Amino acid sequence: MSDSNEYIPPKVWTWNKDNGGKFASINRPVSGPTHDKVLPTGRHPLQLYSLATPNGVKVTVMLEELLALGHAGAEYDAWLIRINDGDQFGSGFVEVNPNSKIPALMDRSGAQPVRVFESGAILMYLAEKFGALLPSEASRRAECLAWLFWQMGSAPYLGGGFGHFYAYAPVKIEYAIDRFAMEVKRQLDVLDKRLAQSEFLAGDHYTIADIAVWPWYGTLAQGAVYGAGEFLQVQAYKHVQRWTAQIAQRPAVRRGQMVNRAWGEPSGQLHERHDASDFETRTQDKIGAAG
Ligand SMILES: N[C@@H](CCC(=O)N[C@@H](CS)C(=O)NCC(=O)O)C(=O)O
């Protein structure tokens, strides 16, 4: 690969399949299915097809929070989509999400199934369906949605920008790392100032705004993603640290992080979730021991 300073873009871009990037084997410049595959369907009204990345965790935390609030209709089957193996390009998955990214949800509770993709849209759909975790009063609702959409617009700079160039790109490009580190630190400062004013992002109550932001910026603040805690000096954001620690203790957050997780400690991996008891009996350490 040539030095980035020497690269002169050609007149017409062409696809270099083996660009050396960590995700070169799954990234393509076109959309749509690569193979036929019917998605499995379980017994619950909600069918989730996902993986425990930050975008996936938003939805499993939301479902676990709804169940903890007593919304039995939020019972769900969570199926593992291995994105590094290309499961998101199966025909069944593409029917639920034409964008081929996790998380994707099918609501089979009504006469016609409803598909929902994009994690922010899924959070809003579930909040409205169950009348929970999204304020109804106009100004509080506006504040909540503002932070929800802030997350959806900001996280690509963190994941696709900073995380990609700091941790995954085959070459370390100072310009790219500088540019995105600066933006991520600015975002952390935005959050820190907001969380100096109020306990949660939308005000006094925990909402879908916290559920959306925490898996990205909370885990970043814990130093748990990209190995970048020291590089970004995350400890300096005191209010983000307070909020991160507080949310990390919620039982639904702990459970939600385990669902569709296929790496890390075996006791923290629940590849598929079909019942509340699965957290006790179906984690990889237990299945491994039973097997
Ligand atoms: N804006 C989307 C982003 C989803 C997304 O980027 N998902 C990633 C995992 S975190 C994915 O499925 N990547 C697979 C691929 O790009 O092929 C959302 O919030 O739902």
Short mmCIF file of C-alpha atoms in Angstrom, two decimals, residues 10-268:
data_model
loop_
_atom_site.label_atom_id
_atom_site.label_comp_id
_atom_site.label_asym_id
_atom_site.label_seq_id
_atom_site.Cartn_x
_atom_site.Cartn_y
_atom_site.Cartn_z
CA PRO A 10 -7.91 8.37 -10.01
CA LYS A 11 -10.65 9.92 -12.17
CA VAL A 12 -13.00 7.04 -11.37
CA TRP A 13 -12.99 5.09 -8.10
CA THR A 14 -12.70 1.32 -8.39
CA TRP A 15 -13.17 -1.33 -5.74
CA ASN A 16 -9.94 -2.75 -4.27
CA LYS A 17 -11.31 -5.90 -2.62
CA ASP A 18 -8.21 -6.62 -0.54
CA ASN A 19 -7.53 -3.20 0.90
CA GLY A 20 -6.01 -4.72 4.05
CA GLY A 21 -8.70 -3.29 6.34
CA LYS A 22 -10.12 -5.40 9.15
CA PHE A 23 -13.53 -5.52 7.50
CA ALA A 24 -12.38 -5.86 3.88
CA SER A 25 -13.96 -9.31 3.59
CA ILE A 26 -17.49 -8.05 4.32
CA ASN A 27 -17.48 -4.48 2.98
CA ARG A 28 -18.84 -4.01 -0.54
CA PRO A 29 -19.83 -0.97 -2.61
CA VAL A 30 -23.27 -2.45 -3.36
CA SER A 31 -26.24 -3.46 -1.22
CA GLY A 32 -28.57 -6.46 -1.21
CA PRO A 33 -28.32 -10.16 -0.35
CA THR A 34 -25.37 -12.38 -1.22
CA HIS A 35 -27.12 -15.66 -0.42
CA ASP A 36 -30.51 -17.17 0.41
CA LYS A 37 -31.18 -17.68 4.09
CA VAL A 38 -34.48 -17.73 5.93
CA LEU A 39 -34.32 -16.14 9.39
CA PRO A 40 -35.40 -18.24 12.37
CA THR A 41 -38.55 -17.23 14.28
CA GLY A 42 -39.19 -17.98 17.95
CA ARG A 43 -42.33 -17.99 20.09
CA HIS A 44 -42.31 -14.38 21.32
CA PRO A 45 -43.96 -11.35 19.68
CA LEU A 46 -40.62 -9.60 19.18
CA GLN A 47 -37.85 -11.17 17.11
CA LEU A 48 -34.46 -9.48 17.32
CA TYR A 49 -31.61 -10.23 14.91
CA SER A 50 -28.48 -8.72 16.34
CA LEU A 51 -24.98 -8.82 17.83
CA ALA A 52 -23.74 -7.19 21.06
CA THR A 53 -21.92 -4.26 19.46
CA PRO A 54 -22.89 -0.84 20.89
CA ASN A 55 -25.71 -0.51 18.35
CA GLY A 56 -27.02 -3.96 19.21
CA VAL A 57 -26.73 -3.44 22.96
CA LYS A 58 -28.99 -0.38 22.80
CA VAL A 59 -31.90 -2.61 21.81
CA THR A 60 -31.26 -5.51 24.19
CA VAL A 61 -30.91 -3.05 27.08
CA MET A 62 -34.18 -1.40 26.02
CA LEU A 63 -36.01 -4.74 25.92
CA GLU A 64 -34.59 -5.79 29.30
CA GLU A 65 -35.59 -2.41 30.79
CA LEU A 66 -39.13 -2.79 29.43
CA LEU A 67 -39.39 -6.28 30.92
CA ALA A 68 -38.05 -4.97 34.23
CA LEU A 69 -40.81 -2.33 34.16
CA GLY A 70 -43.36 -5.13 33.84
CA HIS A 71 -44.15 -4.94 30.11
CA ALA A 72 -44.63 -8.63 29.44
CA GLY A 73 -45.32 -7.86 25.75
CA ALA A 74 -41.65 -7.00 25.40
CA GLU A 75 -40.64 -10.67 25.67
CA TYR A 76 -38.30 -11.41 22.83
CA ASP A 77 -36.22 -13.95 21.00
CA ALA A 78 -32.74 -12.66 20.21
CA TRP A 79 -30.91 -14.40 17.37
CA LEU A 80 -27.19 -14.06 16.79
CA ILE A 81 -26.11 -12.37 13.57
CA ARG A 82 -22.38 -12.88 13.01
CA ILE A 83 -21.49 -9.86 10.90
CA ASN A 84 -17.89 -11.00 10.34
CA ASP A 85 -19.32 -14.13 8.69
CA GLY A 86 -21.66 -12.07 6.47
CA ASP A 87 -24.97 -13.14 8.12
CA GLN A 88 -26.31 -9.64 7.49
CA PHE A 89 -26.27 -10.36 3.76
CA GLY A 90 -28.64 -13.34 3.97
CA SER A 91 -31.90 -12.80 2.05
CA GLY A 92 -34.06 -13.05 5.19
CA PHE A 93 -32.01 -10.47 7.04
CA VAL A 94 -32.06 -8.07 4.08
CA GLU A 95 -35.87 -8.28 4.07
CA VAL A 96 -35.85 -6.98 7.67
CA ASN A 97 -33.08 -4.46 7.08
CA PRO A 98 -32.24 -3.49 3.48
CA ASN A 99 -29.19 -1.70 4.91
CA SER A 100 -27.69 -5.06 6.07
CA LYS A 101 -26.68 -3.92 9.54
CA ILE A 102 -27.59 -5.10 13.00
CA PRO A 103 -29.80 -4.52 14.95
CA ALA A 104 -33.00 -5.47 13.12
CA LEU A 105 -36.37 -6.15 14.73
CA MET A 106 -39.55 -7.91 13.60
CA ASP A 107 -42.67 -7.20 15.64
CA ARG A 108 -45.03 -10.11 15.09
CA SER A 109 -47.57 -9.06 17.73
CA GLY A 110 -50.10 -7.61 15.25
CA ALA A 111 -52.04 -8.91 12.24
CA GLN A 112 -49.14 -7.97 9.97
CA PRO A 113 -45.49 -8.21 10.99
CA VAL A 114 -43.73 -4.86 11.31
CA ARG A 115 -40.04 -4.59 10.48
CA VAL A 116 -37.92 -1.94 12.17
CA PHE A 117 -34.27 -1.21 11.44
CA GLU A 118 -31.86 1.53 12.64
CA SER A 119 -31.27 1.33 16.38
CA GLY A 120 -32.66 4.82 17.06
CA ALA A 121 -35.87 3.99 15.20
CA ILE A 122 -36.14 0.70 17.12
CA LEU A 123 -35.77 2.50 20.47
CA MET A 124 -38.44 5.03 19.52
CA TYR A 125 -40.76 2.34 18.17
CA LEU A 126 -40.52 0.31 21.39
CA ALA A 127 -40.83 3.40 23.62
CA GLU A 128 -44.02 4.43 21.81
CA LYS A 129 -45.41 0.89 21.66
CA PHE A 130 -45.09 0.44 25.43
CA GLY A 131 -45.45 4.09 26.52
CA ALA A 132 -42.18 3.95 28.44
CA LEU A 133 -38.75 5.59 28.65
CA LEU A 134 -39.75 8.48 26.36
CA PRO A 135 -41.43 11.47 28.08
CA SER A 136 -44.85 12.46 26.75
CA GLU A 137 -44.75 16.14 27.74
CA ALA A 138 -43.63 18.12 24.67
CA SER A 139 -40.53 19.92 25.96
CA ARG A 140 -39.16 16.89 27.82
CA ARG A 141 -39.88 14.68 24.83
CA ALA A 142 -38.06 17.17 22.56
CA GLU A 143 -35.00 17.11 24.85
CA CYS A 144 -35.01 13.30 24.92
CA LEU A 145 -35.29 12.99 21.15
CA ALA A 146 -32.61 15.65 20.65
CA TRP A 147 -30.10 13.53 22.60
CA LEU A 148 -31.26 10.34 20.90
CA PHE A 149 -30.67 11.89 17.48
CA TRP A 150 -27.44 13.48 18.72
CA GLN A 151 -26.21 9.97 19.37
CA MET A 152 -27.26 8.70 15.97
CA GLY A 153 -25.46 11.58 14.25
CA SER A 154 -22.39 11.59 16.49
CA ALA A 155 -21.44 7.93 16.94
CA PRO A 156 -20.28 7.43 13.34
CA TYR A 157 -17.47 9.92 14.11
CA LEU A 158 -16.58 7.81 17.12
CA GLY A 159 -16.90 4.36 15.54
CA GLY A 160 -16.45 4.87 11.80
CA GLY A 161 -14.02 7.76 12.28
CA PHE A 162 -11.93 7.55 15.45
CA GLY A 163 -12.31 3.82 16.17
CA HIS A 164 -11.64 2.86 12.58
CA PHE A 165 -8.48 4.90 12.13
CA TYR A 166 -7.12 4.44 15.68
CA ALA A 167 -7.76 0.72 16.07
CA TYR A 168 -8.65 -0.97 12.78
CA ALA A 169 -7.08 0.74 9.73
CA PRO A 170 -4.08 -1.16 8.29
CA VAL A 171 -1.99 2.05 8.48
CA LYS A 172 -1.91 4.69 11.22
CA ILE A 173 -2.72 7.99 9.54
CA GLU A 174 -1.88 10.88 11.86
CA TYR A 175 -4.18 13.32 10.10
CA ALA A 176 -7.22 11.02 10.37
CA ILE A 177 -6.55 10.04 14.01
CA ASP A 178 -6.03 13.70 14.97
CA ARG A 179 -9.15 14.85 13.22
CA PHE A 180 -11.42 12.24 14.80
CA ALA A 181 -9.78 12.27 18.26
CA MET A 182 -10.48 15.99 18.37
CA GLU A 183 -14.11 15.45 17.41
CA VAL A 184 -14.61 12.63 19.93
CA LYS A 185 -13.12 14.75 22.71
CA ARG A 186 -15.45 17.57 21.72
CA GLN A 187 -18.39 15.15 21.91
CA LEU A 188 -17.29 13.92 25.35
CA ASP A 189 -17.14 17.55 26.46
CA VAL A 190 -20.68 18.15 25.15
CA LEU A 191 -21.89 15.19 27.21
CA ASP A 192 -19.88 16.22 30.25
CA LYS A 193 -21.40 19.71 30.30
CA ARG A 194 -24.90 18.34 29.86
CA LEU A 195 -24.43 15.77 32.62
CA ALA A 196 -23.13 18.50 34.93
CA GLN A 197 -26.61 20.05 34.65
CA SER A 198 -28.83 17.01 35.00
CA GLU A 199 -28.71 13.48 36.29
CA PHE A 200 -29.62 11.95 32.94
CA LEU A 201 -29.36 13.26 29.40
CA ALA A 202 -33.00 14.23 29.03
CA GLY A 203 -33.37 15.52 32.59
CA ASP A 204 -34.27 13.83 35.87
CA HIS A 205 -35.32 10.52 34.35
CA TYR A 206 -33.53 7.69 32.61
CA THR A 207 -34.80 7.50 29.00
CA ILE A 208 -34.04 6.08 25.56
CA ALA A 209 -31.50 8.91 25.18
CA ASP A 210 -29.34 7.34 27.91
CA ILE A 211 -29.99 3.89 26.48
CA ALA A 212 -28.70 5.04 23.07
CA VAL A 213 -25.68 7.02 24.25
CA TRP A 214 -24.36 4.76 27.02
CA PRO A 215 -23.25 1.74 24.94
CA TRP A 216 -21.03 4.07 22.87
CA TYR A 217 -19.83 6.86 25.14
CA GLY A 218 -20.25 5.07 28.48
CA THR A 219 -18.10 2.15 27.37
CA LEU A 220 -15.61 4.60 25.82
CA ALA A 221 -15.46 6.41 29.17
CA GLN A 222 -14.78 3.06 30.89
CA GLY A 223 -11.82 2.61 28.54
CA ALA A 224 -13.52 -0.54 27.25
CA VAL A 225 -13.45 0.21 23.51
CA TYR A 226 -10.56 0.71 21.07
CA GLY A 227 -8.08 0.60 23.98
CA ALA A 228 -8.25 4.40 23.84
CA GLY A 229 -9.04 5.40 27.45
CA GLU A 230 -5.62 6.86 28.15
CA PHE A 231 -5.17 8.33 24.66
CA LEU A 232 -8.40 10.30 25.01
CA GLN A 233 -7.94 10.95 28.75
CA VAL A 234 -11.48 9.80 29.42
CA GLN A 235 -11.13 10.08 33.21
CA ALA A 236 -11.12 13.88 32.84
CA TYR A 237 -14.84 13.86 31.97
CA LYS A 238 -16.06 13.64 35.56
CA HIS A 239 -19.78 13.95 34.92
CA VAL A 240 -19.65 11.39 32.11
CA GLN A 241 -17.80 9.10 34.54
CA ARG A 242 -20.51 9.55 37.22
CA TRP A 243 -23.31 8.83 34.72
CA THR A 244 -21.44 5.89 33.17
CA ALA A 245 -20.90 4.18 36.52
CA GLN A 246 -24.50 4.77 37.57
CA ILE A 247 -25.96 3.24 34.41
CA ALA A 248 -23.51 0.33 34.39
CA GLN A 249 -25.08 -0.88 37.66
CA ARG A 250 -28.59 -1.22 36.26
CA PRO A 251 -29.53 -4.93 36.15
CA ALA A 252 -31.18 -4.51 32.73
CA VAL A 253 -27.98 -2.96 31.37
CA ARG A 254 -25.93 -5.86 32.69
CA ARG A 255 -28.30 -8.36 31.12
CA GLY A 256 -28.64 -6.45 27.85
CA GLN A 257 -24.87 -6.43 27.36
CA MET A 258 -24.76 -10.23 27.53
CA VAL A 259 -27.33 -10.90 24.82
CA ASN A 260 -25.93 -11.84 21.39
CA ARG A 261 -22.42 -11.41 22.77
CA ALA A 262 -19.98 -13.79 21.09
CA TRP A 263 -16.64 -12.73 22.60
CA GLY A 264 -15.12 -12.09 26.03
CA GLU A 265 -15.74 -14.10 29.21
CA PRO A 266 -17.88 -17.19 28.48
CA SER A 267 -20.07 -16.35 31.51
CA GLY A 268 -20.91 -13.01 29.86
#
